PDB file of C-alpha atoms in Angstrom:
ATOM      1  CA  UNK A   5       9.139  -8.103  -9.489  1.00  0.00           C
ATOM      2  CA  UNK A   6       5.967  -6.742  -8.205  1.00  0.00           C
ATOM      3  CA  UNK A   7       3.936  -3.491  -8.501  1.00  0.00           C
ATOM      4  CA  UNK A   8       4.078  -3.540 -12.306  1.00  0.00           C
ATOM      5  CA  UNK A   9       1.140  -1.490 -13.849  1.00  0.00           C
ATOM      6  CA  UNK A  10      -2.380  -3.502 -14.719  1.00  0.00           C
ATOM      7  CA  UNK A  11      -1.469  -6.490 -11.460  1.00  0.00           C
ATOM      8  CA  UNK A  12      -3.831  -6.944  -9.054  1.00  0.00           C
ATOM      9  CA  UNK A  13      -3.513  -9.254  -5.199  1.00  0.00           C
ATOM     10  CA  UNK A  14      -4.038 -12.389  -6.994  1.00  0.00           C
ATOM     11  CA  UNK A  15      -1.155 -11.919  -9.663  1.00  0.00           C
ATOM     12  CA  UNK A  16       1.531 -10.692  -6.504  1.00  0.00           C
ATOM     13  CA  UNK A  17      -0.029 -13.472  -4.908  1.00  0.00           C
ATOM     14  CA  UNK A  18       0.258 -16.032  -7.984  1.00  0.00           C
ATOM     15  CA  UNK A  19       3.693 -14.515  -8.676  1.00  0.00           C
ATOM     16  CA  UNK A  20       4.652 -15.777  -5.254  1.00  0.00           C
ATOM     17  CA  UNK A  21       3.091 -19.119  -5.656  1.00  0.00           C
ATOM     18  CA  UNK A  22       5.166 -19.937  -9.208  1.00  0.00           C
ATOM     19  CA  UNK A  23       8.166 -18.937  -6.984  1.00  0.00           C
ATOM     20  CA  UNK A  24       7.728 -21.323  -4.351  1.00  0.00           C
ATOM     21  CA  UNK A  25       6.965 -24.196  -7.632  1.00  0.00           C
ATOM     22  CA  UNK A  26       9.765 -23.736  -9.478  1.00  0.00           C
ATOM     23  CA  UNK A  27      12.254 -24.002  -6.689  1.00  0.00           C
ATOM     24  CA  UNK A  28      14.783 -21.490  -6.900  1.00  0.00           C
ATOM     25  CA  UNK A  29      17.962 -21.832  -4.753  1.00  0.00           C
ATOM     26  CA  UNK A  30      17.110 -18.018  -3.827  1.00  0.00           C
ATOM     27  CA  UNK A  31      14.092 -15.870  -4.407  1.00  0.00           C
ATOM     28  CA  UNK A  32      14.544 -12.211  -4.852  1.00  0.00           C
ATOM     29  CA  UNK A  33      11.727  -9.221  -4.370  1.00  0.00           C
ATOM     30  CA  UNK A  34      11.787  -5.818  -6.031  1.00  0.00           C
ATOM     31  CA  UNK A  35       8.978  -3.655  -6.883  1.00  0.00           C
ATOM     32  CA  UNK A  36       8.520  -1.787 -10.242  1.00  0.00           C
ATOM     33  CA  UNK A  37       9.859   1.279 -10.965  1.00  0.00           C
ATOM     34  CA  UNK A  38       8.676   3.734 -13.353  1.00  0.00           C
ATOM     35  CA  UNK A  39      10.647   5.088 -15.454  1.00  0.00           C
ATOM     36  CA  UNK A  40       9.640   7.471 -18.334  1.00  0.00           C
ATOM     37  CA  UNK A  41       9.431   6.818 -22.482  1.00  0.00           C
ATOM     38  CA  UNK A  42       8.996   2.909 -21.174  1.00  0.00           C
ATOM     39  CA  UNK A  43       5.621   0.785 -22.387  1.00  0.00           C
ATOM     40  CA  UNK A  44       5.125   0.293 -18.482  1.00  0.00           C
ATOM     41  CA  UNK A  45       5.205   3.929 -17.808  1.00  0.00           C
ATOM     42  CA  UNK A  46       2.622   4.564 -20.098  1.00  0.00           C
ATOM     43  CA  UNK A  47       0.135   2.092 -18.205  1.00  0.00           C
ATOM     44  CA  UNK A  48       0.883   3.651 -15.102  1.00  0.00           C
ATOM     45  CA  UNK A  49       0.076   7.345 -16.766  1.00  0.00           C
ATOM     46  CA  UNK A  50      -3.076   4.633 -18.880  1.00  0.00           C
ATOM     47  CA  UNK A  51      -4.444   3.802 -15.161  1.00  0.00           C
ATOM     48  CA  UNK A  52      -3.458   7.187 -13.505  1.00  0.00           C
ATOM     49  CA  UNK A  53      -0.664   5.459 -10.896  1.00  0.00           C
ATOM     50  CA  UNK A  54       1.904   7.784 -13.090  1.00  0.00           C
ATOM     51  CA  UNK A  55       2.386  10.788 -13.794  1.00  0.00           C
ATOM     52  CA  UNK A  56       3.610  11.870 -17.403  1.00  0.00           C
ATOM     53  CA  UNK A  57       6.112  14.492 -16.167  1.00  0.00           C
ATOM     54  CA  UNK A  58       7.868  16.301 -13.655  1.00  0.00           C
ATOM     55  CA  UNK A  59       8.807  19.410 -12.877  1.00  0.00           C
ATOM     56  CA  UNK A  60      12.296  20.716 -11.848  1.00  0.00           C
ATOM     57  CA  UNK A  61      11.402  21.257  -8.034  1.00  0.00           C
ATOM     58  CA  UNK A  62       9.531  17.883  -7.865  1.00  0.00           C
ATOM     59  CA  UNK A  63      13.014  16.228  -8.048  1.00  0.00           C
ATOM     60  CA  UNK A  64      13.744  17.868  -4.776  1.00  0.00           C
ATOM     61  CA  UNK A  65      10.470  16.505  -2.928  1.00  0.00           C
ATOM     62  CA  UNK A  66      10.565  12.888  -4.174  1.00  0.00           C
ATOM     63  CA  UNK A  67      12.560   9.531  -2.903  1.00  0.00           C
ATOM     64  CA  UNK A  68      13.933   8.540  -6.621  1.00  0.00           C
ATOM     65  CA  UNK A  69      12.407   5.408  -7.174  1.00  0.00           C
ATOM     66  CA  UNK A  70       8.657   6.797  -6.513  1.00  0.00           C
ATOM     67  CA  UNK A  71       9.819   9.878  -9.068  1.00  0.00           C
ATOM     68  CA  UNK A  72       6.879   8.950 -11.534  1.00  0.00           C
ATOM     69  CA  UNK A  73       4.134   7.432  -9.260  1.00  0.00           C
ATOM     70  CA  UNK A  74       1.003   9.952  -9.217  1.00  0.00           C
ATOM     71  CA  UNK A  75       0.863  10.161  -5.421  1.00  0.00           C
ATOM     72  CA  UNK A  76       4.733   9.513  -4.750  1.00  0.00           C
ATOM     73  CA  UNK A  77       3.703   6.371  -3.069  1.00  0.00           C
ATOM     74  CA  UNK A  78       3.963   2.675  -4.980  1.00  0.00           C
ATOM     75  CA  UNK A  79       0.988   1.411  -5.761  1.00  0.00           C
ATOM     76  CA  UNK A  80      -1.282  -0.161  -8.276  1.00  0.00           C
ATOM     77  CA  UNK A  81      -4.970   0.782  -9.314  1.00  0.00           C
ATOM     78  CA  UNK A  82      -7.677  -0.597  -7.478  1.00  0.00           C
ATOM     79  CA  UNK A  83      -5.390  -0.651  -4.463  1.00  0.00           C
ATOM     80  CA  UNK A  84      -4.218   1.386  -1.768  1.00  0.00           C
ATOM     81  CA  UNK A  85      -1.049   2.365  -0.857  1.00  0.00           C
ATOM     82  CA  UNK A  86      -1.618   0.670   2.906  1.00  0.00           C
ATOM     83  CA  UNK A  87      -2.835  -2.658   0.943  1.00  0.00           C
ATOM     84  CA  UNK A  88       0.426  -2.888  -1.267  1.00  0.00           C
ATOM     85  CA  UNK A  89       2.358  -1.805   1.568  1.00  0.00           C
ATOM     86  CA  UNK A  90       0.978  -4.859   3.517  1.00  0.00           C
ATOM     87  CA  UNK A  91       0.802  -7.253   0.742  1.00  0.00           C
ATOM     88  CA  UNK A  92       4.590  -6.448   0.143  1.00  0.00           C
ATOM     89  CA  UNK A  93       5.255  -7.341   3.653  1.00  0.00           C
ATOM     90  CA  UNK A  94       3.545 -10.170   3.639  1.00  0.00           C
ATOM     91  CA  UNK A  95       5.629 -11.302   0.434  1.00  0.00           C
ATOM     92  CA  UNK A  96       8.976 -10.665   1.723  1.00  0.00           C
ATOM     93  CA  UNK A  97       8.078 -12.609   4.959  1.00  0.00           C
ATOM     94  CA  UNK A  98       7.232 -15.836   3.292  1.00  0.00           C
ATOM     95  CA  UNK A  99      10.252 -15.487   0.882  1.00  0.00           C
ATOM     96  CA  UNK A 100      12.644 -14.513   3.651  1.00  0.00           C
ATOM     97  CA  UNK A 101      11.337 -17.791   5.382  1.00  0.00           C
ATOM     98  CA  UNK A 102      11.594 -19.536   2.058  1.00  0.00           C
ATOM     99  CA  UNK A 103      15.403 -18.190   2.017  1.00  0.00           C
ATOM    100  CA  UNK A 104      16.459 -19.405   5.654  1.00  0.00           C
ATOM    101  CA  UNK A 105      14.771 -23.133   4.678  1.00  0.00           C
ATOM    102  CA  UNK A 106      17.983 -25.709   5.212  1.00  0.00           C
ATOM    103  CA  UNK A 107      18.336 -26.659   1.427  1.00  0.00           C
ATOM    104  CA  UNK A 108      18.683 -23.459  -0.084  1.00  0.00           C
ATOM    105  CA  UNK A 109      21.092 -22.078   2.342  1.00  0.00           C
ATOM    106  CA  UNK A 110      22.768 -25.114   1.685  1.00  0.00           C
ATOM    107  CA  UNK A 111      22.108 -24.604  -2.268  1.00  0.00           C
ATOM    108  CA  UNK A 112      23.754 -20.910  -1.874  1.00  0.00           C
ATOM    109  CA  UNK A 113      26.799 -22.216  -0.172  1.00  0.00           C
ATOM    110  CA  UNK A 114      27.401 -24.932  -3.184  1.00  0.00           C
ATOM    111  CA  UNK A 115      26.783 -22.067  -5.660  1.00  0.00           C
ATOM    112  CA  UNK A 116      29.000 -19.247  -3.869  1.00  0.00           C
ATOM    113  CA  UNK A 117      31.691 -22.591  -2.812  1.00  0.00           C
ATOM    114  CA  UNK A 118      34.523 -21.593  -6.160  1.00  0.00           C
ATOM    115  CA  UNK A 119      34.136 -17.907  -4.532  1.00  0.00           C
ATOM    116  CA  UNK A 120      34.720 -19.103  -1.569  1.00  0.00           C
ATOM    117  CA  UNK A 121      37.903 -21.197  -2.416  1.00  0.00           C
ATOM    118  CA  UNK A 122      39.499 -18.616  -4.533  1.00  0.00           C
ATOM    119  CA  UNK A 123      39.293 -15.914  -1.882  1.00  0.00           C
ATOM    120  CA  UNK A 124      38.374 -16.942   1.695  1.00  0.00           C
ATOM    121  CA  UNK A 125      37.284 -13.483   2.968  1.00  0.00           C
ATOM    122  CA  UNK A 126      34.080 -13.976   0.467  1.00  0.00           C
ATOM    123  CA  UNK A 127      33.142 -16.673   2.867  1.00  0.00           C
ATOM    124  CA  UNK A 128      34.099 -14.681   6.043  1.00  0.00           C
ATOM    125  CA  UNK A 129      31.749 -11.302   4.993  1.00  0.00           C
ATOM    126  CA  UNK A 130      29.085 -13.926   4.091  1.00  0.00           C
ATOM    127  CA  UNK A 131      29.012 -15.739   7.148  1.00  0.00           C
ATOM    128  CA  UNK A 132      28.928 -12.649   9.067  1.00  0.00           C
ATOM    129  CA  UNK A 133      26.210 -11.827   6.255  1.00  0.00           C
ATOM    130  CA  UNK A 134      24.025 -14.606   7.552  1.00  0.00           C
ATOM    131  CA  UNK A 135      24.486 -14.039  11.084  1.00  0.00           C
ATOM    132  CA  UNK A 136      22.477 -10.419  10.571  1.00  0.00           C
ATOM    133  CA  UNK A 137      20.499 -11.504   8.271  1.00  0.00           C
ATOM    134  CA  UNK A 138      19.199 -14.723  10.772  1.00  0.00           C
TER     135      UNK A 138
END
Protein backbone atom coordinates (compact mmCIF):
# COMPACT_ATOMS: atom_id res chain seq x y z
CA UNK A 1 0.00 0.00 0.00
CA UNK A 2 1.12 3.39 -0.89
CA UNK A 3 -0.11 7.01 -0.43
CA UNK A 4 -0.60 6.56 3.31
CA UNK A 5 -0.48 9.99 5.17
CA UNK A 6 3.19 11.30 6.58
CA UNK A 7 5.27 8.95 3.34
CA UNK A 8 7.40 10.65 1.29
CA UNK A 9 9.40 9.23 -2.48
CA UNK A 10 11.92 7.47 -0.52
CA UNK A 11 9.43 5.36 1.71
CA UNK A 12 7.15 4.36 -1.83
CA UNK A 13 10.45 3.89 -3.09
CA UNK A 14 11.87 1.77 0.00
CA UNK A 15 8.45 0.08 0.17
CA UNK A 16 9.20 -1.18 -3.31
CA UNK A 17 12.70 -2.18 -2.58
CA UNK A 18 11.60 -4.58 0.69
CA UNK A 19 9.18 -6.03 -1.96
CA UNK A 20 11.59 -7.02 -4.42
CA UNK A 21 13.89 -8.56 -0.97
CA UNK A 22 11.55 -10.54 0.46
CA UNK A 23 10.50 -12.38 -2.63
CA UNK A 24 6.95 -12.70 -2.85
CA UNK A 25 5.44 -15.17 -5.40
CA UNK A 26 3.17 -11.99 -6.34
CA UNK A 27 3.38 -8.36 -5.43
CA UNK A 28 0.24 -6.38 -5.18
CA UNK A 29 -0.20 -2.27 -5.38
CA UNK A 30 -3.03 -0.26 -3.87
CA UNK A 31 -3.00 3.20 -2.72
CA UNK A 32 -4.52 4.48 0.60
CA UNK A 33 -7.80 5.37 1.03
CA UNK A 34 -9.20 7.66 3.47
CA UNK A 35 -11.72 6.86 5.23
CA UNK A 36 -13.24 8.93 8.13
CA UNK A 37 -13.08 8.33 12.29
CA UNK A 38 -9.67 6.25 11.19
CA UNK A 39 -6.04 7.35 12.93
CA UNK A 40 -4.90 7.73 9.15
CA UNK A 41 -7.65 10.06 8.34
CA UNK A 42 -6.76 12.25 10.94
CA UNK A 43 -3.08 12.71 9.49
CA UNK A 44 -4.39 13.39 6.26
CA UNK A 45 -6.89 16.25 7.89
CA UNK A 46 -3.06 16.73 10.50
CA UNK A 47 -1.13 17.54 7.04
CA UNK A 48 -4.15 19.10 5.14
CA UNK A 49 -4.31 16.08 2.24
CA UNK A 50 -7.96 15.44 3.98
CA UNK A 51 -10.65 16.95 4.51
CA UNK A 52 -12.66 16.42 7.87
CA UNK A 53 -16.11 16.31 6.22
CA UNK A 54 -18.32 16.34 3.43
CA UNK A 55 -21.21 17.69 2.42
CA UNK A 56 -24.30 15.96 0.88
CA UNK A 57 -23.71 17.30 -2.80
CA UNK A 58 -19.92 16.57 -2.59
CA UNK A 59 -20.89 12.84 -2.82
CA UNK A 60 -22.23 13.60 -6.22
CA UNK A 61 -18.90 15.37 -7.56
CA UNK A 62 -16.34 12.87 -6.21
CA UNK A 63 -14.89 9.29 -7.62
CA UNK A 64 -15.43 7.30 -4.09
CA UNK A 65 -12.13 6.40 -3.22
CA UNK A 66 -10.74 10.20 -3.41
CA UNK A 67 -14.12 11.10 -1.15
CA UNK A 68 -11.83 12.53 1.72
CA UNK A 69 -8.67 13.83 -0.10
CA UNK A 70 -8.60 17.84 0.19
CA UNK A 71 -8.24 18.39 -3.55
CA UNK A 72 -10.12 15.08 -4.72
CA UNK A 73 -6.87 13.98 -6.13
CA UNK A 74 -4.43 11.24 -4.14
CA UNK A 75 -1.67 12.63 -2.92
CA UNK A 76 0.68 13.14 -0.07
CA UNK A 77 2.18 16.47 1.43
CA UNK A 78 5.17 17.79 0.03
CA UNK A 79 4.10 16.26 -3.26
CA UNK A 80 2.11 16.90 -6.17
CA UNK A 81 -0.54 15.19 -7.53
CA UNK A 82 1.54 14.84 -11.12
CA UNK A 83 4.64 13.46 -8.89
CA UNK A 84 2.49 10.65 -7.14
CA UNK A 85 0.76 10.11 -10.25
CA UNK A 86 4.19 9.35 -11.88
CA UNK A 87 5.82 7.72 -9.02
CA UNK A 88 2.73 5.31 -8.98
CA UNK A 89 3.39 4.51 -12.51
CA UNK A 90 6.64 3.99 -12.16
CA UNK A 91 5.81 1.42 -9.23
CA UNK A 92 3.35 -0.61 -10.99
CA UNK A 93 5.78 -0.92 -14.00
CA UNK A 94 8.59 -2.49 -12.12
CA UNK A 95 6.13 -4.76 -10.15
CA UNK A 96 4.18 -5.73 -13.26
CA UNK A 97 7.72 -6.70 -14.68
CA UNK A 98 8.51 -8.29 -11.36
CA UNK A 99 5.05 -10.32 -11.88
CA UNK A 100 5.73 -11.62 -15.58
CA UNK A 101 9.54 -12.81 -14.26
CA UNK A 102 9.53 -16.87 -15.13
CA UNK A 103 9.60 -18.06 -11.40
CA UNK A 104 6.76 -16.38 -10.06
CA UNK A 105 4.45 -17.13 -12.84
CA UNK A 106 5.63 -20.41 -12.31
CA UNK A 107 5.21 -19.90 -8.32
CA UNK A 108 1.39 -18.75 -9.07
CA UNK A 109 0.65 -21.77 -11.12
CA UNK A 110 2.00 -24.22 -8.13
CA UNK A 111 -0.09 -22.10 -5.69
CA UNK A 112 -3.44 -21.83 -7.87
CA UNK A 113 -2.47 -25.94 -9.16
CA UNK A 114 -5.42 -27.73 -6.27
CA UNK A 115 -7.80 -24.93 -7.96
CA UNK A 116 -6.92 -25.90 -10.93
CA UNK A 117 -7.44 -29.74 -10.45
CA UNK A 118 -10.66 -29.46 -8.66
CA UNK A 119 -12.29 -27.35 -11.36
CA UNK A 120 -10.51 -27.02 -14.74
CA UNK A 121 -12.32 -23.86 -15.97
CA UNK A 122 -10.20 -21.95 -13.04
CA UNK A 123 -7.27 -22.77 -15.19
CA UNK A 124 -9.03 -21.96 -18.54
CA UNK A 125 -10.24 -18.08 -17.30
CA UNK A 126 -6.65 -17.82 -15.95
CA UNK A 127 -4.87 -18.68 -18.90
CA UNK A 128 -6.95 -16.47 -20.90
CA UNK A 129 -6.18 -14.10 -17.78
CA UNK A 130 -2.52 -14.13 -18.66
CA UNK A 131 -2.84 -13.82 -22.25
CA UNK A 132 -4.39 -10.01 -21.59
CA UNK A 133 -2.57 -9.39 -19.01
CA UNK A 134 1.00 -10.27 -21.19
Amino acid sequence: MIGIPGENKEDLLDTLSFAYEIKPDFISLSVHEMFPGTKLHRLGIEDNTAVEFMEIEDYFKVQPHNYFYANCKRHLAGMTYDEFDALEKYIRKKIHKYNRSPRNIYLRIKSRSPLYKKNTRYLYADVKKFFKWI
